[in-house]
Amino acid sequence: MANQFAIDVTRIREQARKHMTEGPVTKTYDADRSRIIEVLNDVVATEVVCFLRYSQNAIAATGIDRAQVAAEFREHAGEEMQHALRAAERISQLGDQPDFDPGSLVARSHTEYVTAEERDLQKMLRENLVAERIVITTYQEIIRWIGDGDPTTRRLMESILEEEEEHADDLNDLLAG
């Protein structure tokens, strides 16, 4: 076979020892690390804003369907915070610090922090569904942009995207019911 797979393990071992302080980022990392970190910090901001909106909505919700909707909002809030922490951990792995600065969260977020007047459950559901659709679209674009340059970050974003799609489906079901 002309195209056999071979690895120079000796060279790889030498490079691993030589560049230990760079952590998981190796010479074969093929993405713009500083831009990936910037994008991930925007993801952190987006997820924290979503956490805050869902948390506020869970507390403010009133009406006959309050218990079911508030429970869904609390569940989504917890998952959004986990998304933020996972993105923040990836930033740390890439050699930087995540940006949780409250003063810039809303400006960096893909979604808006919207609260419904008069505790309107339908409006809360609609606003959260809009936010989920925004996140789905922007995360799909991030995944396409990352491509093969950073497979770990791409898989992280794909995993978060999958949960965001589930959130949108849950909200759509609640709006229909």
PDB file of C-alpha atoms in Angstrom:
ATOM      1  CA  MET A   1       0.000   0.000   0.000  1.00  0.00           C
ATOM      2  CA  ALA A   2       1.404   3.350  -1.043  1.00  0.00           C
ATOM      3  CA  ASN A   3      -0.493   5.391   1.520  1.00  0.00           C
ATOM      4  CA  GLN A   4       0.204   3.623   4.807  1.00  0.00           C
ATOM      5  CA  PHE A   5      -0.413   5.295   8.127  1.00  0.00           C
ATOM      6  CA  ALA A   6       2.745   5.914  10.173  1.00  0.00           C
ATOM      7  CA  ILE A   7       3.531   7.956  13.248  1.00  0.00           C
ATOM      8  CA  ASP A   8       6.958   9.163  14.362  1.00  0.00           C
ATOM      9  CA  VAL A   9       6.389   8.467  18.052  1.00  0.00           C
ATOM     10  CA  THR A  10       9.962   9.378  18.995  1.00  0.00           C
ATOM     11  CA  ARG A  11       9.576  12.882  17.512  1.00  0.00           C
ATOM     12  CA  ILE A  12       6.139  13.290  19.113  1.00  0.00           C
ATOM     13  CA  ARG A  13       7.536  12.303  22.531  1.00  0.00           C
ATOM     14  CA  GLU A  14      10.389  14.804  22.176  1.00  0.00           C
ATOM     15  CA  GLN A  15       7.996  17.593  21.187  1.00  0.00           C
ATOM     16  CA  ALA A  16       5.652  16.742  24.082  1.00  0.00           C
ATOM     17  CA  ARG A  17       8.496  17.046  26.586  1.00  0.00           C
ATOM     18  CA  LYS A  18       9.873  20.199  24.971  1.00  0.00           C
ATOM     19  CA  HIS A  19       6.536  22.051  25.021  1.00  0.00           C
ATOM     20  CA  MET A  20       4.958  20.764  28.263  1.00  0.00           C
ATOM     21  CA  THR A  21       4.064  24.261  29.489  1.00  0.00           C
ATOM     22  CA  GLU A  22       1.657  24.700  26.570  1.00  0.00           C
ATOM     23  CA  GLY A  23      -0.719  22.145  28.106  1.00  0.00           C
ATOM     24  CA  PRO A  24      -3.097  20.537  25.616  1.00  0.00           C
ATOM     25  CA  VAL A  25      -2.313  22.961  22.768  1.00  0.00           C
ATOM     26  CA  THR A  26       0.134  21.175  20.501  1.00  0.00           C
ATOM     27  CA  LYS A  27       1.990  22.127  17.345  1.00  0.00           C
ATOM     28  CA  THR A  28      -0.739  20.422  15.322  1.00  0.00           C
ATOM     29  CA  TYR A  29      -3.413  22.819  16.686  1.00  0.00           C
ATOM     30  CA  ASP A  30      -4.636  24.440  13.485  1.00  0.00           C
ATOM     31  CA  ALA A  31      -7.003  27.208  14.617  1.00  0.00           C
ATOM     32  CA  ASP A  32      -6.585  30.880  15.500  1.00  0.00           C
ATOM     33  CA  ARG A  33      -6.396  30.311  19.255  1.00  0.00           C
ATOM     34  CA  SER A  34      -6.941  33.952  20.248  1.00  0.00           C
ATOM     35  CA  ARG A  35     -10.037  34.206  18.020  1.00  0.00           C
ATOM     36  CA  ILE A  36     -11.387  30.874  19.341  1.00  0.00           C
ATOM     37  CA  ILE A  37     -10.973  32.234  22.884  1.00  0.00           C
ATOM     38  CA  GLU A  38     -12.787  35.447  21.917  1.00  0.00           C
ATOM     39  CA  VAL A  39     -15.668  33.468  20.420  1.00  0.00           C
ATOM     40  CA  LEU A  40     -15.820  31.179  23.461  1.00  0.00           C
ATOM     41  CA  ASN A  41     -15.947  34.206  25.764  1.00  0.00           C
ATOM     42  CA  ASP A  42     -18.960  35.405  23.767  1.00  0.00           C
ATOM     43  CA  VAL A  43     -20.490  31.946  24.283  1.00  0.00           C
ATOM     44  CA  VAL A  44     -19.827  32.273  28.032  1.00  0.00           C
ATOM     45  CA  ALA A  45     -21.587  35.660  28.030  1.00  0.00           C
ATOM     46  CA  THR A  46     -24.512  34.294  26.002  1.00  0.00           C
ATOM     47  CA  GLU A  47     -24.989  31.333  28.308  1.00  0.00           C
ATOM     48  CA  VAL A  48     -24.775  33.441  31.487  1.00  0.00           C
ATOM     49  CA  VAL A  49     -27.357  35.883  30.109  1.00  0.00           C
ATOM     50  CA  CYS A  50     -29.619  32.926  29.232  1.00  0.00           C
ATOM     51  CA  PHE A  51     -29.116  31.523  32.747  1.00  0.00           C
ATOM     52  CA  LEU A  52     -30.111  34.867  34.248  1.00  0.00           C
ATOM     53  CA  ARG A  53     -33.167  35.260  32.000  1.00  0.00           C
ATOM     54  CA  TYR A  54     -34.422  31.720  32.672  1.00  0.00           C
ATOM     55  CA  SER A  55     -33.803  32.127  36.421  1.00  0.00           C
ATOM     56  CA  GLN A  56     -35.692  35.412  36.556  1.00  0.00           C
ATOM     57  CA  ASN A  57     -38.550  33.947  34.506  1.00  0.00           C
ATOM     58  CA  ALA A  58     -38.794  30.873  36.768  1.00  0.00           C
ATOM     59  CA  ILE A  59     -39.232  33.118  39.793  1.00  0.00           C
ATOM     60  CA  ALA A  60     -41.526  35.678  38.139  1.00  0.00           C
ATOM     61  CA  ALA A  61     -43.829  33.186  36.384  1.00  0.00           C
ATOM     62  CA  THR A  62     -47.455  33.205  37.507  1.00  0.00           C
ATOM     63  CA  GLY A  63     -50.664  31.670  36.277  1.00  0.00           C
ATOM     64  CA  ILE A  64     -52.335  28.316  35.982  1.00  0.00           C
ATOM     65  CA  ASP A  65     -49.387  26.665  34.186  1.00  0.00           C
ATOM     66  CA  ARG A  66     -46.788  28.299  36.442  1.00  0.00           C
ATOM     67  CA  ALA A  67     -45.476  25.119  38.092  1.00  0.00           C
ATOM     68  CA  GLN A  68     -44.760  23.294  34.835  1.00  0.00           C
ATOM     69  CA  VAL A  69     -43.290  26.317  33.042  1.00  0.00           C
ATOM     70  CA  ALA A  70     -41.217  27.455  36.041  1.00  0.00           C
ATOM     71  CA  ALA A  71     -39.798  23.931  36.409  1.00  0.00           C
ATOM     72  CA  GLU A  72     -38.798  23.959  32.731  1.00  0.00           C
ATOM     73  CA  PHE A  73     -37.205  27.405  33.126  1.00  0.00           C
ATOM     74  CA  ARG A  74     -35.219  26.220  36.192  1.00  0.00           C
ATOM     75  CA  GLU A  75     -34.024  23.137  34.324  1.00  0.00           C
ATOM     76  CA  HIS A  76     -32.953  25.214  31.321  1.00  0.00           C
ATOM     77  CA  ALA A  77     -31.245  27.766  33.596  1.00  0.00           C
ATOM     78  CA  GLY A  78     -29.121  25.027  35.166  1.00  0.00           C
ATOM     79  CA  GLU A  79     -28.142  23.649  31.775  1.00  0.00           C
ATOM     80  CA  GLU A  80     -27.267  27.127  30.468  1.00  0.00           C
ATOM     81  CA  MET A  81     -24.921  27.689  33.422  1.00  0.00           C
ATOM     82  CA  GLN A  82     -23.291  24.311  32.738  1.00  0.00           C
ATOM     83  CA  HIS A  83     -22.770  25.375  29.106  1.00  0.00           C
ATOM     84  CA  ALA A  84     -21.083  28.580  30.319  1.00  0.00           C
ATOM     85  CA  LEU A  85     -18.812  26.657  32.661  1.00  0.00           C
ATOM     86  CA  ARG A  86     -17.876  24.127  29.974  1.00  0.00           C
ATOM     87  CA  ALA A  87     -16.980  26.929  27.539  1.00  0.00           C
ATOM     88  CA  ALA A  88     -15.022  28.676  30.314  1.00  0.00           C
ATOM     89  CA  GLU A  89     -13.101  25.480  31.051  1.00  0.00           C
ATOM     90  CA  ARG A  90     -12.179  25.174  27.365  1.00  0.00           C
ATOM     91  CA  ILE A  91     -10.860  28.751  27.418  1.00  0.00           C
ATOM     92  CA  SER A  92      -8.679  27.767  30.369  1.00  0.00           C
ATOM     93  CA  GLN A  93      -7.437  24.680  28.502  1.00  0.00           C
ATOM     94  CA  LEU A  94      -6.476  26.945  25.613  1.00  0.00           C
ATOM     95  CA  GLY A  95      -4.288  28.969  27.974  1.00  0.00           C
ATOM     96  CA  ASP A  96      -6.459  31.984  28.788  1.00  0.00           C
ATOM     97  CA  GLN A  97      -8.945  33.091  31.413  1.00  0.00           C
ATOM     98  CA  PRO A  98     -12.703  33.173  30.836  1.00  0.00           C
ATOM     99  CA  ASP A  99     -14.384  36.568  30.959  1.00  0.00           C
ATOM    100  CA  PHE A 100     -17.267  36.632  33.450  1.00  0.00           C
ATOM    101  CA  ASP A 101     -17.209  40.427  33.788  1.00  0.00           C
ATOM    102  CA  PRO A 102     -20.816  41.399  34.635  1.00  0.00           C
ATOM    103  CA  GLY A 103     -20.270  44.813  33.070  1.00  0.00           C
ATOM    104  CA  SER A 104     -19.784  43.372  29.591  1.00  0.00           C
ATOM    105  CA  LEU A 105     -21.923  40.212  29.641  1.00  0.00           C
ATOM    106  CA  VAL A 106     -24.949  41.711  27.902  1.00  0.00           C
ATOM    107  CA  ALA A 107     -22.827  43.483  25.271  1.00  0.00           C
ATOM    108  CA  ARG A 108     -21.012  40.231  24.392  1.00  0.00           C
ATOM    109  CA  SER A 109     -24.084  37.998  24.501  1.00  0.00           C
ATOM    110  CA  HIS A 110     -25.737  36.811  21.292  1.00  0.00           C
ATOM    111  CA  THR A 111     -29.112  36.990  23.045  1.00  0.00           C
ATOM    112  CA  GLU A 112     -30.845  39.769  24.909  1.00  0.00           C
ATOM    113  CA  TYR A 113     -31.903  39.855  28.525  1.00  0.00           C
ATOM    114  CA  VAL A 114     -35.657  40.275  28.148  1.00  0.00           C
ATOM    115  CA  THR A 115     -38.175  40.023  30.954  1.00  0.00           C
ATOM    116  CA  ALA A 116     -41.900  39.813  30.332  1.00  0.00           C
ATOM    117  CA  GLU A 117     -44.083  42.541  31.724  1.00  0.00           C
ATOM    118  CA  GLU A 118     -46.941  41.469  33.947  1.00  0.00           C
ATOM    119  CA  ARG A 119     -45.404  38.019  34.296  1.00  0.00           C
ATOM    120  CA  ASP A 120     -46.920  36.852  31.015  1.00  0.00           C
ATOM    121  CA  LEU A 121     -46.018  33.151  30.642  1.00  0.00           C
ATOM    122  CA  GLN A 122     -46.715  33.088  26.911  1.00  0.00           C
ATOM    123  CA  LYS A 123     -44.406  36.055  26.339  1.00  0.00           C
ATOM    124  CA  MET A 124     -41.710  34.449  28.511  1.00  0.00           C
ATOM    125  CA  LEU A 125     -41.965  31.255  26.487  1.00  0.00           C
ATOM    126  CA  ARG A 126     -41.841  33.164  23.190  1.00  0.00           C
ATOM    127  CA  GLU A 127     -38.858  35.313  24.244  1.00  0.00           C
ATOM    128  CA  ASN A 128     -36.952  32.262  25.437  1.00  0.00           C
ATOM    129  CA  LEU A 129     -37.746  30.418  22.210  1.00  0.00           C
ATOM    130  CA  VAL A 130     -36.474  33.400  20.204  1.00  0.00           C
ATOM    131  CA  ALA A 131     -33.288  33.365  22.296  1.00  0.00           C
ATOM    132  CA  GLU A 132     -32.826  29.624  21.751  1.00  0.00           C
ATOM    133  CA  ARG A 133     -33.282  30.052  17.997  1.00  0.00           C
ATOM    134  CA  ILE A 134     -30.651  32.822  17.991  1.00  0.00           C
ATOM    135  CA  VAL A 135     -28.248  30.603  19.921  1.00  0.00           C
ATOM    136  CA  ILE A 136     -28.902  27.646  17.608  1.00  0.00           C
ATOM    137  CA  THR A 137     -28.135  29.746  14.532  1.00  0.00           C
ATOM    138  CA  THR A 138     -25.011  31.399  15.962  1.00  0.00           C
ATOM    139  CA  TYR A 139     -23.636  28.147  17.364  1.00  0.00           C
ATOM    140  CA  GLN A 140     -24.164  26.411  14.013  1.00  0.00           C
ATOM    141  CA  GLU A 141     -22.149  29.204  12.406  1.00  0.00           C
ATOM    142  CA  ILE A 142     -19.408  28.860  15.043  1.00  0.00           C
ATOM    143  CA  ILE A 143     -19.225  25.097  14.442  1.00  0.00           C
ATOM    144  CA  ARG A 144     -18.907  25.590  10.669  1.00  0.00           C
ATOM    145  CA  TRP A 145     -16.249  28.271  11.203  1.00  0.00           C
ATOM    146  CA  ILE A 146     -14.187  26.055  13.550  1.00  0.00           C
ATOM    147  CA  GLY A 147     -14.258  23.150  11.100  1.00  0.00           C
ATOM    148  CA  ASP A 148     -11.320  20.823  11.660  1.00  0.00           C
ATOM    149  CA  GLY A 149      -9.032  23.494  13.158  1.00  0.00           C
ATOM    150  CA  ASP A 150     -10.030  22.691  16.758  1.00  0.00           C
ATOM    151  CA  PRO A 151     -11.954  19.414  16.992  1.00  0.00           C
ATOM    152  CA  THR A 152     -12.292  19.601  20.790  1.00  0.00           C
ATOM    153  CA  THR A 153     -13.942  23.031  20.733  1.00  0.00           C
ATOM    154  CA  ARG A 154     -16.101  21.977  17.785  1.00  0.00           C
ATOM    155  CA  ARG A 155     -17.343  18.901  19.697  1.00  0.00           C
ATOM    156  CA  LEU A 156     -18.018  21.069  22.763  1.00  0.00           C
ATOM    157  CA  MET A 157     -20.084  23.458  20.673  1.00  0.00           C
ATOM    158  CA  GLU A 158     -21.902  20.567  18.974  1.00  0.00           C
ATOM    159  CA  SER A 159     -22.784  19.138  22.375  1.00  0.00           C
ATOM    160  CA  ILE A 160     -24.072  22.496  23.623  1.00  0.00           C
ATOM    161  CA  LEU A 161     -25.978  22.996  20.358  1.00  0.00           C
ATOM    162  CA  GLU A 162     -27.731  19.662  20.826  1.00  0.00           C
ATOM    163  CA  GLU A 163     -29.009  20.757  24.249  1.00  0.00           C
ATOM    164  CA  GLU A 164     -30.057  24.157  22.909  1.00  0.00           C
ATOM    165  CA  GLU A 165     -32.126  22.418  20.228  1.00  0.00           C
ATOM    166  CA  GLU A 166     -33.782  20.349  22.970  1.00  0.00           C
ATOM    167  CA  HIS A 167     -34.578  23.582  24.852  1.00  0.00           C
ATOM    168  CA  ALA A 168     -36.209  25.055  21.747  1.00  0.00           C
ATOM    169  CA  ASP A 169     -38.247  21.885  21.279  1.00  0.00           C
ATOM    170  CA  ASP A 170     -39.368  21.955  24.946  1.00  0.00           C
ATOM    171  CA  LEU A 171     -40.413  25.609  24.667  1.00  0.00           C
ATOM    172  CA  ASN A 172     -42.222  24.982  21.398  1.00  0.00           C
ATOM    173  CA  ASP A 173     -44.140  22.125  23.048  1.00  0.00           C
ATOM    174  CA  LEU A 174     -45.123  24.360  25.975  1.00  0.00           C
ATOM    175  CA  LEU A 175     -46.301  27.095  23.626  1.00  0.00           C
ATOM    176  CA  ALA A 176     -48.402  24.591  21.664  1.00  0.00           C
ATOM    177  CA  GLY A 177     -49.916  23.076  24.812  1.00  0.00           C
TER     178      GLY A 177
END
